[in-house]
Amino acid sequence: MNREVRVRFAPSPTGPLHIGGVRTALYNYLFARQHGGKMILRIEDTDSQRFVPGAEDYINEALAWLGIGIDEGVREGGPYGPYKQSERRDIYREHVRMLLDAGKAYIAFDTPAELDAARAATPNFQYDASTRMQMRNSLTLPADQVDSLIAQGTQYVVRFKVDAGRAVEVNDLIRGKVVIKSDILDDKVLYKSADDLPTYHLANIVDDHLMKISHVIRGEEWLPSAPLHVLLYEAFGWADTMPDFVHLPLLLKPDGKGKLSKRDGDRLGFPVFPLLWKDPVSGAISRGYREDGYLPQAVVNFLALLGWNPGDDTEIMSMQELIDRFSLAHCSRAGAKFAYEKGTWFNHQYLQTLPDSRLAELFRPVLAEHGVNPSDFSDDYITRAVGLVKSRVNFVRDLWDAARFFFMAPEEYEAKSVKKRWSADTPAIMEGLIGVLESLPDETYLRFTDEADFDNIDILFCCYPHGHARRLLDAAELPSTLRIIDMSRDYRIEDGTHDFVYGLPELNRKRIVRGATRVANPGSFATAVELALLPLAKNLLLNTPVHITAITGFSGSAVEKTTPDQLAWHRDNVSLYKPLAHQHLPEIRQALTALQSTFDAPIHFIPMRGSFARGMLATIYMDMNVGLDQLRAIYEEYYADHSFTYIVDRRPDLKDVVNTNKCLLHLEKVDGKLLITAVADNILRGAAGQAVHNMNLLFGLHERVGLALKSSTI
């Protein structure tokens, strides 16, 4: 039977929403959104004795914080309201009467004392087909006596009449067919006159039917009640529209020994509620994920994988990716251990994807908590500070320990380390260093010239054709303090007597200041590959082998001008390029390890030449467990202030970049692997122009290199 997918999350407002209930709500939401259905929030407040003020607001606030959208509910309204059970009394009375009139239920007047006596007289007493005729109910009392007792205000309950000898089938979409003998079921109470409210069992069935619920997705603890619910659907004549049942596995203690409880969180130091909760009676405080510093998307991602998997080893997934990939077929039958440390790992991963500006905004209250006035520092200063240290922290609050010295001078020192490293001449060295730092200019001035006064400059950029830089370095008497950057891509300057660095990734400019004497501008092959991989290295995401195929055009006067029909790649106009291929691997690896020192995976590199005069293409693929949405956010953040490199929505081609001086990057997942396509304009304007162009591609003009590109007399 095809029908609209309608699911419901039906918590009771008896306290804070447990994290297991949050997972149930999440699975309902993912299933509904994937099938274009509706998510209903129904408040089941039939247990008046356990009702807790504020609990309903807590539920709504928690779901909103996590991004679990509600289509119909108490606040949202809808065509099948009211959505609070305490406001549906007339509906329940009507359906209780339907069962009584049909002989499917009966009225019982047994007092608590009478029930205790029956339990004492009969071992393992159960109110069922074998005992109901011995009790005080409408099946054993005359009808006029029943009416008289009700008229006198005698309290009673309505019990469901379970027929003996039935094999009740429950079809569960995770566990398959479950068969229960009705003989083991008791005559459950459906309604209590004391508070004029139904019990969970009746209200649940009536509401699910009237609200046209198609799938009941709930916790495993409700599986024993499922046979009763099937019998109730049959008793009402609703068997044909009975929803599909899904009973989710339990969330277990971290050691797997029993159901997760609040005590486990208290004992091991992690929250089991989405938000902080203050008990309105005792005043006791229970920790919440939000107040503990977790990002909502991290909590959602963490919970989604407790009892479900996407069918591969992907872990980082946005809400939309979870919606797209969620499947009940991949839900586990066994309980899921609550590995709370994994939640911290997820939070670290998502924290790295936040723009530094957003992280700075979240860090401002933390500064104020530690006595620092955020207004004393510019937005740019705070943003740059958190950007430098965010890779070391799991939570926003941790930024204080990592970045405090950007905002507050040290007031103490670690005596043990000082004793180990401080010597008698250290103060004089430190005083000298202070003088050096104070003498550093605020800006670096560049001048393009064929002549230079080597004694009055700090850094020499060599933009000579191949080989000329080597001859200059051999012929000139250069001061030992002069730093040299060869921008001609002349790899022959490398030798064993100087500190040599390939390229100028962000961290390498610090090495220049620290004394690197030889830095070579990256070649065209390496430029496009680095553009594609540097954002991953910056976020410590390079951990698997990298496969690279790169095609670049020929350069030189002998090559004819590129024709329009060569603007797309063809097998017949490319060839393997082996000369000097070894040069590119060390360039690429050094640029990546400058940002991610732990990167040691193999790089499989195939360089090729194409029969066109300008442009290059690189395709790169690798295993990657981070979702595309997060990856795109990482790349867009990395190149946010970049004037040459852009992230695009389709695979780019050579014709998209020729004569633009730009690089275009495209990200996609193919067979579970990340595929990056990088297309860059190159081979132009001679050796010096090509060098500047490559640097612009990599660093987005001067803002990435830290140089003020202005003319000056030195």
XYZ file of C-alpha atoms in Angstrom:
714
model
C 0.000 0.000 0.000
C 1.469 3.325 -1.092
C 0.782 6.183 1.295
C 2.392 9.405 2.434
C 5.258 8.879 4.855
C 4.260 10.364 8.201
C 6.326 9.690 11.326
C 6.043 10.972 14.848
C 8.295 11.572 17.794
C 6.184 11.281 20.929
C 8.131 12.098 24.108
C 6.638 12.429 27.580
C 7.312 15.728 29.427
C 8.543 13.962 32.558
C 12.037 15.495 32.618
C 14.912 16.308 30.257
C 15.016 14.576 26.887
C 17.508 11.687 27.084
C 20.124 11.418 24.345
C 18.590 8.088 23.312
C 15.314 9.900 22.678
C 17.209 12.467 20.611
C 18.551 9.671 18.413
C 15.015 8.320 17.962
C 13.824 11.782 16.922
C 16.774 12.096 14.524
C 16.086 8.753 12.820
C 12.417 9.683 12.413
C 13.434 13.016 10.905
C 15.983 11.493 8.497
C 13.487 8.889 7.328
C 10.718 11.456 6.808
C 12.909 13.917 4.925
C 14.388 11.217 2.695
C 10.908 10.131 1.607
C 9.431 13.612 1.321
C 7.192 12.946 4.311
C 6.086 14.752 7.453
C 7.665 14.837 10.933
C 5.131 15.177 13.770
C 5.965 16.095 17.368
C 3.297 14.795 19.751
C 3.476 15.439 23.479
C 2.324 12.351 25.385
C 1.437 13.812 28.767
C -1.057 11.183 29.887
C 0.986 10.322 32.997
C -0.168 13.249 35.126
C 1.709 11.968 38.193
C 5.092 12.305 36.482
C 4.541 15.558 34.590
C 7.423 18.040 35.111
C 6.982 21.775 34.407
C 9.344 23.055 31.722
C 9.983 19.667 30.166
C 7.883 20.360 27.064
C 9.725 23.621 26.343
C 13.004 21.764 26.848
C 12.033 19.183 24.209
C 11.172 21.869 21.646
C 14.347 23.837 22.329
C 16.565 20.743 22.084
C 15.147 19.647 18.738
C 15.421 23.174 17.340
C 19.077 23.439 18.450
C 19.897 20.178 16.673
C 18.174 21.235 13.460
C 15.477 18.541 13.665
C 12.604 20.319 11.968
C 8.980 19.707 12.949
C 6.147 19.879 10.399
C 3.203 19.405 12.756
C 3.035 19.825 16.507
C 1.782 21.845 19.453
C 3.646 24.962 18.296
C 3.430 24.354 14.562
C -0.208 23.324 14.411
C -1.513 20.997 11.719
C -4.611 19.264 10.353
C -4.706 16.467 12.947
C -4.425 18.360 16.230
C -4.502 18.823 19.096
C -0.959 17.445 19.351
C -0.917 17.264 23.142
C -2.660 14.200 24.577
C -4.058 15.982 27.611
C -6.125 18.080 25.187
C -7.614 15.019 23.447
C -9.686 13.596 26.334
C -12.966 13.582 24.397
C -11.315 11.646 21.562
C -10.037 8.986 23.952
C -13.365 8.660 25.810
C -15.067 8.027 22.485
C -12.640 5.282 21.556
C -12.804 3.682 25.008
C -16.552 3.484 24.572
C -16.068 1.895 21.123
C -14.027 -0.930 22.676
C -16.493 -1.422 25.558
C -19.461 -1.556 23.211
C -17.700 -4.080 20.998
C -16.823 -6.310 23.976
C -13.101 -5.764 23.400
C -12.585 -4.125 26.802
C -14.179 -4.142 30.251
C -14.399 -2.001 33.375
C -12.494 -3.133 36.491
C -13.146 -1.820 40.031
C -10.365 -3.733 41.812
C -8.768 -1.614 44.535
C -5.008 -1.576 45.145
C -5.604 -3.686 48.275
C -7.588 -6.279 46.319
C -4.886 -6.489 43.670
C -2.207 -6.922 46.350
C -4.231 -9.725 47.900
C -4.544 -11.489 44.538
C -0.788 -11.234 44.006
C -0.157 -12.650 47.460
C -2.549 -15.555 46.893
C -1.391 -16.466 43.391
C 2.318 -16.740 42.507
C 3.192 -14.733 39.398
C -0.315 -13.312 39.340
C -1.301 -11.625 36.087
C -4.646 -9.974 35.277
C -5.520 -11.981 32.154
C -7.898 -14.548 30.684
C -7.076 -17.028 33.446
C -7.777 -14.655 36.360
C -10.147 -11.921 35.161
C -13.284 -13.924 36.079
C -12.108 -14.075 39.695
C -11.810 -10.295 40.002
C -14.296 -7.437 40.544
C -15.085 -6.137 37.054
C -17.902 -5.701 34.562
C -17.448 -9.295 33.385
C -18.280 -10.684 36.855
C -20.665 -8.021 38.243
C -24.273 -7.411 37.176
C -24.731 -4.509 34.772
C -26.869 -2.496 37.212
C -24.192 -2.817 39.911
C -21.570 -1.606 37.442
C -23.725 1.426 36.592
C -24.343 2.097 40.290
C -20.644 1.995 41.177
C -19.852 4.422 38.355
C -22.690 6.748 39.426
C -21.345 6.733 43.008
C -17.970 7.952 41.748
C -16.136 4.730 42.443
C -12.764 4.854 40.739
C -12.231 2.313 37.995
C -10.015 1.432 35.059
C -10.801 0.069 31.618
C -8.817 -3.024 30.696
C -8.246 -4.485 27.244
C -9.604 -8.013 26.861
C -6.836 -10.176 25.425
C -8.091 -13.448 23.973
C -6.050 -16.497 24.881
C -4.557 -18.881 22.341
C -3.546 -16.306 19.734
C -0.213 -16.151 17.912
C 0.317 -12.418 17.469
C 2.608 -11.404 14.610
C 4.616 -8.178 14.705
C 6.395 -7.306 11.460
C 9.403 -5.142 12.281
C 11.396 -3.533 9.450
C 14.677 -4.137 11.293
C 14.060 -7.425 13.113
C 11.686 -9.143 10.716
C 8.643 -11.094 11.908
C 8.271 -11.500 15.668
C 5.593 -13.926 16.953
C 4.240 -13.671 20.515
C 1.664 -15.955 22.158
C -1.225 -13.947 23.574
C -1.308 -16.193 26.671
C 1.652 -14.310 28.109
C -0.022 -10.920 27.668
C -1.989 -9.337 30.498
C -5.162 -7.286 30.178
C -3.489 -3.888 30.039
C -5.153 -0.834 31.559
C -6.273 1.528 28.767
C -8.061 4.233 30.738
C -8.143 5.515 34.344
C -11.163 7.347 35.704
C -9.045 8.949 38.441
C -7.535 11.491 36.051
C -9.851 10.936 33.073
C -6.864 10.103 30.882
C -5.907 7.086 28.800
C -2.702 5.167 29.332
C 0.079 5.233 26.773
C -1.171 2.134 24.970
C -4.624 3.421 24.043
C -3.592 7.020 23.346
C -0.660 5.857 21.240
C -2.788 3.672 18.969
C -5.661 6.133 18.621
C -3.378 9.077 17.881
C -1.206 7.170 15.398
C -4.329 6.104 13.507
C -6.069 9.475 13.495
C -2.842 11.301 12.578
C -2.286 8.833 9.712
C 1.149 7.730 10.942
C 2.744 5.426 8.359
C 5.830 4.284 10.300
C 6.300 3.948 14.057
C 10.040 4.335 14.649
C 10.807 3.986 18.352
C 13.190 2.424 20.835
C 13.653 -1.285 21.396
C 12.153 -0.982 24.877
C 8.706 -0.759 23.255
C 9.057 -4.058 21.386
C 7.315 -6.079 24.196
C 4.299 -3.757 23.854
C 4.049 -4.195 20.090
C 1.837 -7.362 20.241
C -0.690 -5.491 22.386
C -0.683 -2.638 19.908
C -1.291 -5.034 17.008
C -4.274 -6.475 18.905
C -5.620 -2.978 19.548
C -5.431 -2.118 15.840
C -7.376 -5.301 15.117
C -9.938 -4.548 17.860
C -10.660 -1.134 16.371
C -10.873 -2.571 12.860
C -7.796 -0.689 11.693
C -5.548 -3.615 10.764
C -5.391 -2.541 7.112
C -3.974 0.883 7.984
C -1.681 -0.280 10.776
C 1.714 1.489 10.469
C 4.998 -0.309 9.867
C 6.945 -0.878 13.075
C 10.637 -0.117 13.542
C 12.269 -0.815 16.898
C 15.700 0.786 17.166
C 18.585 -0.803 19.099
C 19.321 0.464 22.583
C 22.094 2.908 23.424
C 24.349 0.961 25.767
C 26.813 1.991 28.440
C 30.320 2.689 27.070
C 31.399 -0.790 28.160
C 28.318 -2.349 26.541
C 26.984 -3.736 29.825
C 23.450 -2.426 30.092
C 21.371 0.520 28.942
C 22.944 3.987 29.013
C 21.848 6.055 32.016
C 22.477 9.475 33.499
C 24.660 7.852 36.148
C 27.054 6.677 33.435
C 27.526 10.264 32.289
C 28.037 11.485 35.841
C 30.540 8.718 36.515
C 32.562 9.077 33.305
C 32.191 12.805 32.753
C 29.972 13.221 29.692
C 26.434 14.594 29.239
C 23.465 12.387 28.403
C 21.085 15.271 27.665
C 21.186 17.638 24.676
C 20.802 20.786 26.811
C 21.577 21.666 30.401
C 18.676 20.777 32.708
C 17.844 22.230 36.111
C 15.372 20.143 38.074
C 12.494 22.450 39.088
C 12.020 20.649 42.399
C 15.474 19.682 43.646
C 17.457 22.340 41.759
C 19.933 19.651 40.652
C 21.878 20.524 37.485
C 22.428 18.009 34.671
C 24.987 18.769 31.979
C 24.003 19.287 28.348
C 25.890 18.894 25.079
C 25.167 22.472 24.044
C 26.475 24.002 27.252
C 29.472 21.661 27.238
C 30.551 23.249 23.968
C 29.463 20.706 21.381
C 28.369 21.944 17.965
C 24.883 20.729 17.014
C 26.043 19.276 13.695
C 28.704 17.257 15.539
C 26.115 15.837 17.957
C 23.808 14.939 15.060
C 26.606 13.218 13.119
C 27.763 11.365 16.246
C 24.275 10.113 17.150
C 23.413 9.102 13.584
C 26.193 6.500 13.603
C 25.088 4.920 16.887
C 23.012 2.073 15.514
C 23.207 2.920 11.797
C 25.943 3.002 9.161
C 25.981 4.357 5.600
C 27.299 1.113 4.126
C 30.910 2.280 3.900
C 33.509 3.897 6.163
C 32.277 7.470 5.702
C 32.006 9.218 9.058
C 31.698 12.961 8.503
C 28.263 13.719 7.005
C 26.113 16.824 7.009
C 22.419 16.649 7.842
C 21.581 16.610 4.138
C 24.073 13.830 3.474
C 22.561 11.828 6.350
C 19.102 12.363 4.851
C 20.302 11.213 1.440
C 22.042 8.093 2.752
C 19.834 6.995 5.670
C 18.377 3.514 5.322
C 16.564 1.314 7.819
C 18.255 -1.646 6.132
C 21.569 -0.452 7.613
C 20.226 -0.112 11.162
C 21.707 -2.609 13.602
C 19.711 -5.075 15.653
C 22.308 -5.093 18.416
C 22.686 -2.268 20.911
C 25.214 0.465 20.212
C 27.922 1.272 22.749
C 27.904 4.957 23.625
C 31.535 5.736 22.742
C 31.443 9.280 24.126
C 35.081 9.964 23.155
C 33.970 9.709 19.528
C 31.628 12.609 20.158
C 34.652 14.713 21.107
C 36.378 13.632 17.881
C 33.365 14.684 15.832
C 33.302 18.053 17.546
C 36.972 18.586 16.689
C 36.310 17.767 13.039
C 33.388 20.162 12.769
C 35.227 22.874 14.680
C 37.927 22.839 11.993
C 35.336 23.515 9.278
C 33.994 26.654 10.953
C 35.191 29.878 9.354
C 37.745 31.573 11.587
C 35.460 34.608 11.772
C 32.634 32.477 13.204
C 35.018 30.826 15.643
C 36.203 34.257 16.772
C 32.593 35.249 17.396
C 32.065 32.168 19.589
C 35.362 32.846 21.398
C 34.456 36.383 22.482
C 32.317 35.271 25.475
C 35.153 32.964 26.558
C 37.531 35.928 26.578
C 35.099 37.885 28.734
C 34.814 34.959 31.174
C 38.592 35.153 31.688
C 38.618 38.879 32.381
C 39.624 39.984 28.881
C 37.573 42.717 27.243
C 37.033 41.529 23.628
C 36.511 45.143 22.565
C 40.186 45.788 23.262
C 41.047 43.680 20.219
C 39.958 44.031 16.615
C 37.820 41.400 14.930
C 40.708 40.668 12.577
C 43.142 40.133 15.462
C 40.868 37.677 17.270
C 40.083 35.899 13.999
C 43.764 35.439 13.143
C 44.566 34.277 16.677
C 41.934 31.521 16.728
C 42.877 30.516 13.191
C 46.429 29.804 14.320
C 45.447 27.461 17.163
C 42.079 25.922 16.257
C 43.656 22.710 14.946
C 44.803 21.956 18.519
C 41.407 22.210 20.247
C 38.225 20.152 20.508
C 35.947 22.843 21.947
C 35.644 26.611 21.724
C 36.414 26.863 25.437
C 39.775 25.146 24.782
C 40.842 28.116 22.668
C 41.621 30.035 25.857
C 44.396 27.667 26.901
C 45.732 27.539 23.348
C 45.525 31.278 22.566
C 45.565 33.066 25.931
C 48.993 34.575 25.346
C 47.614 36.502 22.381
C 45.420 38.387 24.826
C 47.156 38.336 28.203
C 50.826 38.510 29.106
C 52.139 35.445 30.985
C 51.962 35.821 34.756
C 53.801 32.619 35.657
C 56.205 30.150 34.137
C 56.793 26.430 34.283
C 59.621 26.133 36.758
C 60.656 22.644 35.694
C 61.135 23.633 32.049
C 62.984 26.821 33.004
C 65.378 24.898 35.216
C 66.086 22.506 32.348
C 66.532 25.073 29.552
C 67.549 28.397 31.144
C 71.240 29.171 31.380
C 73.299 32.097 32.646
C 73.563 33.746 29.209
C 69.868 33.274 28.300
C 68.788 36.765 29.557
C 71.312 38.474 27.294
C 70.167 36.391 24.323
C 66.533 37.252 25.010
C 67.346 40.961 25.276
C 69.095 40.775 21.928
C 66.113 38.986 20.396
C 63.788 41.718 21.662
C 65.926 44.259 19.873
C 65.800 42.283 16.647
C 62.017 41.926 16.833
C 61.507 45.605 17.563
C 63.651 46.566 14.579
C 61.640 44.501 12.086
C 59.773 46.719 9.583
C 55.989 46.700 9.571
C 55.905 46.147 5.808
C 58.082 44.508 3.214
C 58.825 46.627 0.153
C 59.514 45.094 -3.235
C 61.393 46.665 -6.126
C 61.840 45.093 -9.562
C 65.343 45.841 -10.858
C 68.384 44.232 -12.434
C 70.631 45.827 -9.810
C 70.572 45.481 -6.068
C 72.470 46.801 -3.102
C 72.804 43.473 -1.348
C 73.922 45.034 1.928
C 70.669 47.020 2.270
C 68.053 44.381 1.493
C 66.743 41.426 3.478
C 65.259 39.159 0.826
C 66.265 38.765 -2.829
C 63.667 37.446 -5.285
C 65.495 36.087 -8.371
C 63.291 36.209 -11.475
C 65.954 35.270 -14.019
C 65.570 32.624 -16.751
C 66.760 29.112 -16.005
C 70.419 28.940 -15.008
C 70.970 32.670 -14.519
C 70.118 32.555 -10.816
C 72.792 29.929 -10.264
C 75.408 32.070 -11.995
C 74.390 35.123 -9.978
C 74.681 33.248 -6.724
C 78.095 31.888 -7.704
C 79.466 35.243 -8.881
C 78.148 37.706 -6.315
C 79.468 38.203 -2.822
C 76.238 37.920 -0.910
C 75.858 38.721 2.814
C 75.287 35.647 4.929
C 72.070 37.181 6.296
C 70.490 37.631 2.859
C 67.533 35.348 2.164
C 67.168 34.282 -1.466
C 63.974 33.206 -3.212
C 64.498 31.887 -6.725
C 61.282 32.478 -8.656
C 62.565 31.140 -11.973
C 61.785 27.490 -11.210
C 65.474 26.739 -11.614
C 65.880 23.591 -9.518
C 69.617 23.499 -10.122
C 70.235 25.921 -7.252
C 69.596 23.154 -4.741
C 72.675 21.845 -2.969
C 73.597 20.345 0.345
C 75.062 23.469 1.951
C 71.968 25.611 2.203
C 68.537 25.337 3.766
C 66.357 24.783 0.697
C 62.550 25.062 0.576
C 60.180 24.417 -2.340
C 57.351 26.886 -2.827
C 55.879 29.485 -0.537
C 53.015 27.937 1.400
C 51.804 30.030 4.279
C 54.065 28.495 6.893
C 57.192 28.643 4.741
C 57.375 32.422 4.822
C 58.105 32.022 8.516
C 60.981 29.747 7.629
C 62.385 32.446 5.368
C 62.383 34.887 8.250
C 64.024 32.260 10.403
C 66.897 31.922 7.956
C 66.075 29.728 4.976
C 68.577 30.757 2.298
C 67.161 29.054 -0.782
C 63.486 28.965 -1.807
C 62.367 27.945 -5.314
C 59.114 29.037 -6.913
C 56.949 25.957 -7.611
C 56.604 24.662 -11.157
C 53.354 24.625 -13.066
C 52.660 20.957 -12.349
C 53.179 21.451 -8.639
C 51.186 24.690 -8.532
C 47.894 23.139 -9.648
C 48.373 20.065 -7.444
C 49.181 22.189 -4.412
C 46.135 24.365 -5.057
C 44.011 21.218 -4.943
C 45.594 19.704 -1.814
C 46.725 22.560 0.462
C 43.245 23.052 2.050
C 43.211 19.359 3.016
C 46.704 19.584 4.498
C 45.768 22.748 6.412
C 42.928 20.778 8.048
C 45.035 17.626 8.671
C 42.916 15.530 6.287
C 45.681 13.976 4.176
C 46.104 10.476 5.590
C 45.802 8.105 2.611
C 47.709 7.573 -0.674
C 47.222 10.359 -3.229
C 46.904 9.557 -6.937
C 47.700 12.421 -9.335
C 47.498 12.690 -13.113
C 48.570 16.084 -14.486
C 48.625 17.367 -18.068
C 50.319 20.632 -19.040
C 50.861 22.408 -22.346
C 54.223 22.845 -24.075
C 55.976 26.175 -23.794
C 58.371 27.907 -26.160
C 58.277 29.660 -29.520
C 58.110 26.411 -31.496
C 54.628 25.623 -30.224
C 51.780 26.854 -32.354
C 49.047 28.976 -30.842
C 46.294 27.017 -29.149
C 43.317 26.434 -31.455
C 39.669 26.216 -30.344
C 39.456 22.485 -31.030
C 42.270 21.916 -28.521
C 40.362 23.468 -25.655
C 39.007 20.073 -24.601
C 41.161 17.121 -23.604
C 41.610 14.293 -26.131
C 43.616 11.084 -25.909
C 45.441 11.821 -29.142
C 46.950 15.144 -28.060
C 48.617 14.122 -24.808
C 51.748 12.121 -24.115
C 53.634 10.908 -21.055
C 56.090 13.491 -19.779
C 59.095 11.876 -18.108
C 61.918 14.454 -18.199
C 62.369 16.173 -14.844
C 59.314 14.369 -13.453
C 61.239 13.701 -10.264
C 61.345 17.425 -9.494
C 57.639 17.745 -8.823
C 57.231 15.134 -6.101
C 59.562 16.828 -3.566
C 57.936 20.188 -4.351
C 54.460 18.839 -3.689
C 55.385 16.814 -0.622
C 57.280 19.648 1.041
C 54.432 22.098 0.457
C 51.945 19.674 2.014
C 54.075 18.641 4.985
C 54.692 22.297 5.787
C 50.999 22.439 6.669
C 50.479 18.834 7.835
C 53.656 17.476 9.325
C 52.100 14.010 9.782
C 51.547 13.491 6.043
C 53.659 10.529 4.971
C 51.366 8.628 2.604
C 52.591 7.712 -0.899
C 52.051 10.133 -3.791
C 51.512 8.394 -7.130
C 52.267 11.037 -9.767
C 51.868 10.750 -13.562
C 52.948 13.946 -15.409
C 51.929 14.360 -19.059
C 52.351 16.875 -21.879
C 49.517 18.088 -24.115
C 49.811 19.527 -27.632
C 48.520 22.947 -26.709
C 50.368 26.097 -25.787
C 48.779 27.107 -22.534
C 46.940 25.679 -19.527
C 47.105 22.552 -17.392
C 44.794 19.988 -15.823
C 45.305 17.853 -12.722
C 43.017 15.088 -11.495
C 43.583 13.847 -7.964
C 41.773 11.098 -6.109
C 42.098 9.536 -2.661
C 40.100 7.917 0.120
C 38.288 10.565 2.168
C 35.757 10.038 4.972
C 34.702 13.683 5.149
C 31.446 14.614 3.408
C 31.342 16.907 0.374
C 29.529 19.723 2.169
C 32.244 19.923 4.819
C 35.002 19.667 2.202
C 33.517 22.455 0.136
C 33.284 24.640 3.247
C 36.968 23.928 3.975
C 38.020 24.935 0.459
C 35.845 28.033 0.333
C 37.236 29.164 3.688
C 40.820 28.553 2.559
C 40.372 30.550 -0.647
C 37.896 33.096 0.754
C 40.196 36.108 0.212
C 41.789 34.695 -2.924
C 41.728 36.560 -6.231
C 42.740 33.718 -8.535
C 41.469 30.336 -7.290
C 37.772 29.442 -7.221
C 35.609 26.443 -6.256
C 33.099 25.503 -8.987
C 30.009 23.259 -9.178
C 30.934 21.291 -12.310
C 34.086 19.710 -13.686
C 36.038 22.533 -15.352
C 37.762 22.288 -18.732
C 40.776 24.031 -20.248
C 38.546 26.456 -22.132
C 37.243 27.741 -18.789
C 40.622 29.164 -17.740
C 42.697 29.955 -20.842
C 43.622 33.663 -20.876
C 42.001 34.212 -17.447
C 45.060 33.714 -15.173
C 42.780 31.659 -12.884
C 42.573 28.204 -11.369
C 39.241 26.352 -10.974
C 38.744 23.467 -8.524
C 35.908 20.923 -8.490
C 35.206 18.383 -5.725
C 33.104 15.239 -6.039
C 32.794 11.735 -4.617
C 33.216 8.837 -7.087
C 32.842 5.259 -5.823
C 33.363 6.512 -2.304
C 36.617 8.327 -3.129
C 37.272 12.044 -3.331
C 38.014 13.230 -6.879
C 39.454 16.724 -7.322
C 39.741 18.329 -10.744
C 42.057 21.355 -10.968
C 42.351 23.419 -14.144
C 44.802 26.344 -14.230
C 45.956 28.908 -16.772
C 49.758 28.919 -17.101
C 52.783 29.267 -19.426
C 52.842 33.029 -19.924
C 54.833 36.223 -19.611
C 58.359 34.814 -19.441
C 60.210 33.391 -16.450
C 59.611 36.301 -14.089
C 55.991 36.722 -15.119
C 55.390 33.004 -14.812
C 56.897 33.017 -11.347
C 54.697 35.870 -10.165
C 51.668 34.202 -11.763
C 52.296 30.908 -9.964
C 52.687 32.748 -6.690
C 49.456 34.641 -7.301
C 47.649 31.387 -8.030
C 48.903 29.840 -4.810
C 48.543 32.756 -2.480
C 45.927 35.101 -3.886
C 48.222 38.109 -4.393
C 50.125 39.485 -1.445
C 47.615 38.817 1.343
C 48.622 35.157 1.538
C 52.365 35.819 1.497
C 52.403 38.694 3.942
C 54.112 41.126 1.549
C 52.908 44.622 0.724
C 53.456 44.750 -3.033
C 54.293 48.411 -3.503
C 57.175 50.114 -5.286
C 59.811 51.712 -3.126
C 63.333 53.011 -3.168
C 65.375 50.747 -0.988
